[in-house]
Tab-separated table of C-alpha atoms (C1' of nucleotides) in Angstrom:
chain	number	residue	atom	x	y	z
A	1	MET	CA	23.028	-20.991	31.039
A	2	PRO	CA	20.238	-23.524	30.586
A	3	ALA	CA	19.571	-24.423	26.956
A	4	ALA	CA	20.167	-20.857	25.743
A	5	PRO	CA	16.578	-20.035	24.755
A	6	VAL	CA	17.646	-18.650	21.390
A	7	ASP	CA	16.688	-15.077	22.055
A	8	GLN	CA	16.114	-14.299	18.441
A	9	PRO	CA	15.583	-10.654	17.694
A	10	GLU	CA	12.464	-12.168	16.148
A	11	HIS	CA	12.692	-9.526	13.470
A	12	ARG	CA	9.995	-9.826	10.869
A	13	LEU	CA	10.432	-8.055	7.596
A	14	ALA	CA	6.791	-7.423	6.870
A	15	PRO	CA	6.834	-4.030	8.614
A	16	LEU	CA	10.125	-3.150	6.996
A	17	LEU	CA	8.802	-4.018	3.587
A	18	ASP	CA	5.684	-1.999	4.232
A	19	HIS	CA	7.682	0.963	5.424
A	20	LEU	CA	10.078	1.084	2.518
A	21	ALA	CA	7.398	0.381	-0.046
A	22	ARG	CA	5.437	3.293	1.313
A	23	ARG	CA	8.361	5.668	1.098
A	24	MET	CA	9.079	4.500	-2.403
A	25	ARG	CA	5.475	4.741	-3.453
A	26	LEU	CA	5.066	8.264	-2.163
A	27	ARG	CA	8.029	9.542	-4.113
A	28	ALA	CA	7.141	7.445	-7.133
A	29	GLU	CA	3.688	8.980	-7.318
A	30	THR	CA	5.040	12.468	-7.833
A	31	VAL	CA	7.608	11.318	-10.346
A	32	LEU	CA	5.141	9.198	-12.280
A	33	ALA	CA	2.355	11.778	-12.360
A	34	PRO	CA	3.704	13.682	-15.390
A	35	LEU	CA	3.686	10.389	-17.296
A	36	GLY	CA	0.025	9.855	-16.513
A	37	LEU	CA	0.794	6.733	-14.523
A	38	ARG	CA	0.354	5.698	-10.934
A	39	PRO	CA	2.316	3.063	-9.058
A	40	ARG	CA	-0.411	0.508	-9.589
A	41	HIS	CA	-0.143	0.879	-13.331
A	42	LEU	CA	3.556	0.323	-13.149
A	43	VAL	CA	3.116	-2.936	-11.311
A	44	ALA	CA	0.589	-4.111	-13.843
A	45	LEU	CA	2.743	-3.134	-16.801
A	46	THR	CA	5.772	-4.790	-15.274
A	47	VAL	CA	3.869	-7.992	-14.690
A	48	LEU	CA	2.534	-7.889	-18.219
A	49	ARG	CA	5.988	-7.453	-19.669
A	50	ALA	CA	7.165	-10.462	-17.719
A	51	GLN	CA	4.273	-12.769	-18.396
A	52	GLY	CA	2.607	-11.313	-21.461
A	53	GLY	CA	-0.654	-12.643	-22.793
A	54	SER	CA	-2.371	-13.624	-19.604
A	55	SER	CA	-6.077	-13.658	-19.036
A	56	GLN	CA	-7.532	-11.005	-16.806
A	57	GLN	CA	-8.270	-13.271	-13.936
A	58	ALA	CA	-4.761	-14.613	-14.131
A	59	LEU	CA	-3.730	-11.021	-13.648
A	60	ALA	CA	-6.171	-10.689	-10.794
A	61	GLY	CA	-4.402	-13.625	-9.223
A	62	THR	CA	-0.846	-12.402	-9.542
A	63	LEU	CA	-1.764	-8.827	-8.646
A	64	ALA	CA	-3.837	-10.119	-5.743
A	65	MET	CA	-6.722	-7.840	-6.435
A	66	ASP	CA	-10.358	-8.155	-7.214
A	67	GLY	CA	-11.394	-8.991	-10.759
A	68	THR	CA	-13.673	-6.015	-11.050
A	69	ASN	CA	-10.883	-3.626	-10.166
A	70	ILE	CA	-8.649	-5.218	-12.757
A	71	VAL	CA	-11.176	-4.154	-15.348
A	72	GLY	CA	-10.895	-0.535	-14.308
A	73	LEU	CA	-7.135	-0.665	-14.211
A	74	LEU	CA	-6.924	-2.185	-17.679
A	75	ASN	CA	-9.457	0.301	-18.980
A	76	GLU	CA	-7.191	3.130	-17.977
A	77	LEU	CA	-4.193	1.484	-19.559
A	78	GLU	CA	-6.066	0.625	-22.724
A	79	ALA	CA	-7.400	4.168	-23.004
A	80	GLU	CA	-3.817	5.268	-23.471
A	81	ARG	CA	-3.033	2.410	-25.833
A	82	LEU	CA	-0.494	0.932	-23.449
A	83	ILE	CA	-2.110	-2.486	-23.490
A	84	GLU	CA	-4.386	-4.415	-25.797
A	85	ARG	CA	-7.206	-6.817	-25.050
A	86	ARG	CA	-7.685	-9.498	-27.639
A	87	ARG	CA	-10.098	-12.343	-27.425
A	88	SER	CA	-8.486	-15.679	-26.916
A	89	PRO	CA	-8.825	-17.990	-29.931
A	90	GLU	CA	-9.311	-21.112	-27.826
A	91	ASP	CA	-11.809	-19.638	-25.424
A	92	ARG	CA	-13.491	-16.594	-26.812
A	93	ARG	CA	-14.742	-15.568	-23.400
A	94	ARG	CA	-11.241	-14.757	-22.301
A	95	HIS	CA	-9.325	-11.627	-22.951
A	96	VAL	CA	-5.661	-11.965	-23.659
A	97	VAL	CA	-3.944	-8.900	-22.302
A	98	GLU	CA	-0.702	-7.764	-23.831
A	99	LEU	CA	1.675	-4.869	-23.739
A	100	THR	CA	1.688	-2.688	-26.839
A	101	ASP	CA	4.848	-1.142	-28.198
A	102	ALA	CA	3.750	2.167	-26.761
A	103	GLY	CA	3.213	0.408	-23.445
A	104	ALA	CA	6.689	-1.028	-23.405
A	105	ARG	CA	8.072	2.386	-24.287
A	106	ARG	CA	6.157	4.137	-21.533
A	107	LEU	CA	7.221	1.482	-19.107
A	108	ARG	CA	10.839	2.157	-19.895
A	109	GLU	CA	10.319	5.881	-19.539
A	110	ALA	CA	8.714	5.315	-16.175
A	111	GLU	CA	11.520	3.049	-15.058
A	112	CYS	CA	13.942	5.696	-16.111
A	113	ALA	CA	12.147	8.291	-14.018
A	114	LEU	CA	11.987	5.823	-11.178
A	115	ALA	CA	15.742	5.481	-11.090
A	116	ALA	CA	15.949	8.869	-9.413
A	117	VAL	CA	13.497	7.759	-6.753
A	118	GLU	CA	15.507	4.658	-6.075
A	119	GLY	CA	18.496	6.844	-5.605
A	120	GLU	CA	16.702	8.794	-2.924
A	121	VAL	CA	15.074	5.968	-1.035
A	122	LEU	CA	17.816	3.395	-1.350
A	123	GLY	CA	20.659	5.810	-1.086
A	124	ALA	CA	22.255	3.745	1.651
A	125	LEU	CA	22.697	0.761	-0.667
A	126	ASP	CA	25.463	0.524	-3.211
A	127	PRO	CA	24.684	-0.799	-6.710
A	128	GLY	CA	25.745	-4.307	-5.809
A	129	GLN	CA	23.421	-4.422	-2.830
A	130	ARG	CA	20.581	-3.070	-4.896
A	131	GLU	CA	21.170	-5.757	-7.443
A	132	THR	CA	21.014	-8.561	-4.891
A	133	LEU	CA	17.956	-6.916	-3.384
A	134	TYR	CA	16.369	-6.927	-6.801
A	135	GLU	CA	17.184	-10.565	-7.334
A	136	LEU	CA	15.784	-11.576	-3.978
A	137	LEU	CA	12.559	-9.699	-4.507
A	138	GLN	CA	12.277	-10.988	-8.043
A	139	GLN	CA	12.760	-14.548	-6.923
A	140	ALA	CA	10.168	-14.149	-4.213
A	141	ALA	CA	7.688	-12.433	-6.501
A	142	THR	CA	7.824	-14.893	-9.373
A	143	ALA	CA	7.397	-17.872	-7.124
A	144	THR	CA	4.739	-16.452	-4.864
A	145	PRO	CA	1.585	-16.717	-6.945
A	146	ALA	CA	1.699	-20.482	-6.834
A	147	SER	CA	2.893	-20.838	-3.269
A	148	CYS	CA	0.430	-18.273	-2.085
A	149	ALA	CA	-2.578	-19.948	-3.602
A	150	GLU	CA	-1.212	-23.190	-2.284
A	151	ALA	CA	-0.853	-21.825	1.213
A	152	LEU	CA	-4.333	-20.391	1.109
A	153	ARG	CA	-5.700	-23.704	0.024
A	154	ASP	CA	-3.792	-25.735	2.568
A	155	ALA	CA	-4.352	-23.492	5.560
A	156	PRO	CA	-7.422	-21.365	5.060
A	157	GLY	CA	-7.930	-20.650	8.740
A	158	GLY	CA	-4.586	-20.046	10.300
A	159	ALA	CA	-1.143	-21.532	10.032
A	160	GLN	CA	0.729	-20.760	13.201
A	161	THR	CA	4.434	-21.274	13.124
A	162	CYS	CA	5.189	-20.339	16.702
B	1	MET	CA	29.737	-2.736	-32.294
B	2	PRO	CA	29.782	1.000	-31.587
B	3	ALA	CA	30.160	1.777	-27.903
B	4	ALA	CA	27.952	-1.132	-26.776
B	5	PRO	CA	24.965	0.910	-25.568
B	6	VAL	CA	24.728	-1.041	-22.342
B	7	ASP	CA	21.283	-2.507	-22.921
B	8	GLN	CA	20.485	-2.709	-19.267
B	9	PRO	CA	17.358	-4.624	-18.478
B	10	GLU	CA	16.637	-1.299	-16.764
B	11	HIS	CA	14.833	-3.198	-14.050
B	12	ARG	CA	13.588	-0.966	-11.303
B	13	LEU	CA	12.661	-2.469	-8.012
B	14	ALA	CA	10.008	0.039	-7.046
B	15	PRO	CA	7.228	-1.998	-8.688
B	16	LEU	CA	8.601	-5.202	-7.235
B	17	LEU	CA	8.706	-3.721	-3.778
B	18	ASP	CA	5.185	-2.430	-4.173
B	19	HIS	CA	3.957	-5.773	-5.396
B	20	LEU	CA	5.456	-7.844	-2.632
B	21	ALA	CA	4.577	-5.364	0.069
B	22	ARG	CA	0.997	-5.508	-1.088
B	23	ARG	CA	0.869	-9.293	-0.963
B	24	MET	CA	2.418	-9.261	2.437
B	25	ARG	CA	0.127	-6.552	3.713
B	26	LEU	CA	-2.991	-8.324	2.528
B	27	ARG	CA	-2.133	-11.498	4.355
B	28	ALA	CA	-0.811	-9.630	7.356
B	29	GLU	CA	-4.106	-7.809	7.799
B	30	THR	CA	-6.043	-11.006	8.334
B	31	VAL	CA	-3.428	-12.436	10.672
B	32	LEU	CA	-3.111	-9.228	12.663
B	33	ALA	CA	-6.831	-8.577	12.994
B	34	PRO	CA	-7.353	-10.911	15.982
B	35	LEU	CA	-4.631	-8.967	17.799
B	36	GLY	CA	-6.450	-5.704	17.241
B	37	LEU	CA	-3.640	-4.369	15.103
B	38	ARG	CA	-3.308	-3.263	11.539
B	39	PRO	CA	-0.150	-3.149	9.437
B	40	ARG	CA	0.324	0.562	10.117
B	41	HIS	CA	0.392	-0.048	13.824
B	42	LEU	CA	3.048	-2.647	13.355
B	43	VAL	CA	5.244	-0.277	11.446
B	44	ALA	CA	4.849	2.359	14.117
B	45	LEU	CA	5.561	-0.052	16.935
B	46	THR	CA	8.603	-1.405	15.156
B	47	VAL	CA	9.970	2.062	14.589
B	48	LEU	CA	9.324	2.935	18.211
B	49	ARG	CA	11.140	-0.130	19.429
B	50	ALA	CA	14.127	0.804	17.302
B	51	GLN	CA	14.280	4.500	18.099
B	52	GLY	CA	12.324	4.827	21.301
B	53	GLY	CA	11.509	8.180	22.796
B	54	SER	CA	11.069	10.245	19.707
B	55	SER	CA	8.826	13.237	19.404
B	56	GLN	CA	5.678	12.888	17.383
B	57	GLN	CA	6.862	14.955	14.511
B	58	ALA	CA	10.047	12.953	14.403
B	59	LEU	CA	7.751	9.985	13.966
B	60	ALA	CA	5.850	11.851	11.309
B	61	GLY	CA	9.127	12.241	9.521
B	62	THR	CA	10.294	8.655	9.630
B	63	LEU	CA	6.834	7.298	8.920
B	64	ALA	CA	6.448	9.824	6.131
B	65	MET	CA	2.960	10.784	7.080
B	66	ASP	CA	1.116	13.882	8.111
B	67	GLY	CA	1.396	15.012	11.719
B	68	THR	CA	-2.317	15.091	12.279
B	69	ASN	CA	-2.670	11.474	11.252
B	70	ILE	CA	0.091	10.483	13.614
B	71	VAL	CA	-2.072	11.720	16.435
B	72	GLY	CA	-4.882	9.368	15.495
B	73	LEU	CA	-2.529	6.450	15.109
B	74	LEU	CA	-0.954	7.058	18.496
B	75	ASN	CA	-4.359	7.533	20.072
B	76	GLU	CA	-5.329	4.047	18.980
B	77	LEU	CA	-2.102	2.613	20.308
B	78	GLU	CA	-2.328	4.503	23.564
B	79	ALA	CA	-5.940	3.428	24.056
B	80	GLU	CA	-4.639	-0.120	24.321
B	81	ARG	CA	-1.726	0.888	26.525
B	82	LEU	CA	0.813	-0.137	23.926
B	83	ILE	CA	2.578	3.210	23.957
B	84	GLU	CA	2.907	6.100	26.358
B	85	ARG	CA	3.085	9.810	25.741
B	86	ARG	CA	5.135	11.717	28.247
B	87	ARG	CA	5.988	15.358	28.106
B	88	SER	CA	9.581	16.077	27.358
B	89	PRO	CA	11.442	17.627	30.282
B	90	GLU	CA	13.488	19.967	28.097
B	91	ASP	CA	10.651	21.160	25.963
B	92	ARG	CA	7.318	20.611	27.573
B	93	ARG	CA	5.495	21.140	24.294
B	94	ARG	CA	6.860	17.898	22.984
B	95	HIS	CA	5.531	14.458	23.614
B	96	VAL	CA	8.047	11.718	24.060
B	97	VAL	CA	6.520	8.558	22.694
B	98	GLU	CA	7.671	5.243	24.034
B	99	LEU	CA	6.760	1.614	23.889
B	100	THR	CA	5.235	0.183	27.054
B	101	ASP	CA	6.001	-3.317	28.243
B	102	ALA	CA	2.604	-4.394	26.996
B	103	GLY	CA	3.449	-2.786	23.666
B	104	ALA	CA	6.696	-4.695	23.360
B	105	ARG	CA	4.856	-7.889	24.238
B	106	ARG	CA	2.119	-7.322	21.696
B	107	LEU	CA	4.714	-6.488	19.109
B	108	ARG	CA	6.415	-9.795	19.676
B	109	GLU	CA	3.113	-11.613	19.486
B	110	ALA	CA	2.388	-9.886	16.211
B	111	GLU	CA	5.812	-10.713	14.850
B	112	CYS	CA	5.218	-14.267	15.822
B	113	ALA	CA	1.950	-14.351	13.936
B	114	LEU	CA	3.644	-12.638	11.038
B	115	ALA	CA	6.171	-15.408	10.717
B	116	ALA	CA	3.496	-17.564	9.132
B	117	VAL	CA	2.747	-14.865	6.594
B	118	GLU	CA	6.394	-14.568	5.706
B	119	GLY	CA	6.424	-18.255	5.125
B	120	GLU	CA	3.624	-17.928	2.616
B	121	VAL	CA	4.772	-14.865	0.737
B	122	LEU	CA	8.500	-15.498	0.805
B	123	GLY	CA	8.262	-19.233	0.426
B	124	ALA	CA	10.722	-19.167	-2.434
B	125	LEU	CA	13.481	-17.787	-0.233
B	126	ASP	CA	15.495	-19.919	2.120
B	127	PRO	CA	16.275	-18.616	5.632
B	128	GLY	CA	19.657	-17.308	4.577
B	129	GLN	CA	18.189	-15.303	1.754
B	130	ARG	CA	15.500	-13.919	4.011
B	131	GLU	CA	18.158	-12.826	6.428
B	132	THR	CA	20.139	-10.939	3.802
B	133	LEU	CA	16.907	-9.457	2.530
B	134	TYR	CA	16.168	-8.284	6.045
B	135	GLU	CA	19.580	-6.754	6.419
B	136	LEU	CA	19.356	-4.935	3.121
B	137	LEU	CA	15.944	-3.498	3.894
B	138	GLN	CA	17.017	-2.596	7.393
B	139	GLN	CA	20.069	-0.800	6.144
B	140	ALA	CA	18.028	1.092	3.589
B	141	ALA	CA	15.310	1.968	6.073
B	142	THR	CA	17.527	3.267	8.843
B	143	ALA	CA	19.509	5.471	6.530
B	144	THR	CA	16.639	6.797	4.463
B	145	PRO	CA	15.082	9.424	6.695
B	146	ALA	CA	18.122	11.634	6.458
B	147	SER	CA	18.931	10.978	2.831
B	148	CYS	CA	15.321	11.404	1.847
B	149	ALA	CA	14.929	14.785	3.462
B	150	GLU	CA	18.260	15.699	1.984
B	151	ALA	CA	17.205	14.670	-1.482
B	152	LEU	CA	13.967	16.577	-1.161
B	153	ARG	CA	15.851	19.658	-0.109
B	154	ASP	CA	18.470	19.413	-2.808
B	155	ALA	CA	16.162	18.590	-5.699
B	156	PRO	CA	12.634	19.726	-4.983
B	157	GLY	CA	11.581	19.808	-8.601
B	158	GLY	CA	13.018	16.845	-10.371
B	159	ALA	CA	16.276	14.981	-10.318
B	160	GLN	CA	16.603	13.077	-13.530
B	161	THR	CA	19.237	10.427	-13.602
B	162	CYS	CA	18.808	9.268	-17.193
C	1	DA	C1'	-31.081	-28.344	-27.625
C	2	DC	C1'	-31.370	-26.619	-23.106
C	3	DA	C1'	-29.464	-25.526	-18.677
C	4	DA	C1'	-25.517	-24.438	-15.955
C	5	DA	C1'	-21.123	-22.562	-15.344
C	6	DT	C1'	-17.488	-19.164	-16.645
C	7	DG	C1'	-14.903	-14.724	-18.161
C	8	DG	C1'	-15.582	-10.126	-18.568
C	9	DT	C1'	-18.086	-5.694	-17.883
C	10	DT	C1'	-20.629	-2.101	-15.498
C	11	DC	C1'	-22.679	0.190	-11.580
C	12	DG	C1'	-22.950	1.210	-6.945
C	13	DC	C1'	-22.171	0.698	-1.931
C	14	DG	C1'	-19.172	0.926	1.928
C	15	DC	C1'	-14.925	1.149	4.306
C	16	DA	C1'	-10.280	2.550	5.195
C	17	DT	C1'	-6.341	5.574	4.356
C	18	DC	C1'	-4.571	9.815	3.983
C	19	DA	C1'	-3.395	14.704	2.994
C	20	DC	C1'	-4.911	19.140	3.945
C	21	DC	C1'	-7.057	23.207	6.291
C	22	DA	C1'	-8.556	25.656	10.393
C	23	DA	C1'	-8.747	26.545	15.044
C	24	DC	C1'	-7.298	25.965	19.732
C	25	DG	C1'	-4.322	25.289	24.275
C	26	DA	C1'	0.155	24.891	26.091
C	27	DT	C1'	4.767	26.160	25.887
C	28	DT	C1'	8.909	28.248	24.338
C	29	DA	C1'	11.788	31.822	21.991
C	30	DC	C1'	12.821	36.587	20.516
D	1	DG	C1'	4.440	40.676	24.854
D	2	DT	C1'	4.436	38.894	20.452
D	3	DA	C1'	5.600	35.310	17.497
D	4	DA	C1'	6.724	30.714	16.532
D	5	DT	C1'	6.309	25.677	17.752
D	6	DC	C1'	4.141	21.015	19.292
D	7	DG	C1'	0.319	18.617	19.850
D	8	DT	C1'	-4.780	18.005	19.539
D	9	DT	C1'	-9.394	18.020	17.502
D	10	DG	C1'	-12.687	18.326	13.821
D	11	DG	C1'	-13.916	18.432	9.211
D	12	DT	C1'	-13.421	17.870	4.053
D	13	DG	C1'	-12.237	15.559	0.038
D	14	DA	C1'	-9.711	12.345	-2.930
D	15	DT	C1'	-8.295	7.741	-3.619
D	16	DG	C1'	-8.029	2.780	-3.350
D	17	DC	C1'	-10.231	-1.209	-2.919
D	18	DG	C1'	-13.237	-5.212	-1.646
D	19	DC	C1'	-17.705	-6.758	-2.510
D	20	DG	C1'	-22.275	-7.685	-4.353
D	21	DA	C1'	-25.723	-7.463	-8.230
D	22	DA	C1'	-26.996	-7.668	-12.697
D	23	DC	C1'	-25.810	-8.407	-17.443
D	24	DC	C1'	-23.765	-10.346	-22.044
D	25	DA	C1'	-21.051	-13.652	-24.650
D	26	DT	C1'	-19.344	-17.988	-24.636
D	27	DT	C1'	-18.350	-22.574	-23.270
D	28	DT	C1'	-19.541	-26.943	-21.062
D	29	DG	C1'	-22.405	-30.762	-19.439
D	30	DT	C1'	-26.151	-33.812	-20.182
DNA sequence: ACAAATGGTTCGCGCATCACCAACGATTAC
DNA sequence: GTAATCGTTGGTGATGCGCGAACCATTTGT
């Protein structure tokens, strides 16, 4: 056996992530509809609860979406008084976006409704596994904005690893 | 302290999953483009490698998408000789879809290219963590098709858990 | 003080995804 | 033979989203 060429399964988790996220999103849509929310809103609200008081283009960065679309998203959320835009005192061009009390409440309601969906999609995982899954994803998500921008800056063309 | 109301952080991982999957998908698109593949194709190919020789509506089930759209997806893949449709011997109405050698090769190429993306998006996770993440997602994904259909059958309206 | 750059907003274009309906050919089941 | 099933094609419509253009308010540079 010469050098044992390390026949890795070469499993990448991008497709897996995509697959599961899709399943989750599909079910979540139907559950969230009665609350007047869509998955996108949930992500935004969750991010805002974590890092409240960010500017809109900071949000655009962490949500990885175009600035103009952020406006629309926030408009919808503000129309239902779930978030507030205040002008920043230091730089009055900026809008400081923050969760309102109603927003935090709705978010909790949504999360509550989402628990059922989790039960369906992640039925094969026991509570402990779900918890570690949560922690892994959380860790990845909170650290990514920086590392992602960094990676994009360092290797704009292509960074091949194999 | 009356009954200690268990002030769970009530963290749901649906938004997290959505968020990370989006980041991953965005980067994956640009990396996959030169290979003539899009994220959807990758998911399909991965599923086919795992459970080869399924009928198209079985695929529709596990991919959670409409049958008619499956046709288009498979057409694209077949046009590049990455999959083959053969008629099932038992039931000649069915098409048995299977990965070709070229398909398996392309899939590996794509996974290789995807490794770089993983590095960017999951930079905060060390190899061990990524492995457990993979195993958790894998376990959830392989078990979901059944449990999901089951859940939909049992509770078509709404299954509130809290 | 004037020009340039920046954050946010609005409008509109274009593209991709996707569910759904309808109709059809081939095949199987009752 | 009739009905149901699998796949295929074509079309429609909603949605999401990136992108560019123009605009206002504000800040920054000189």
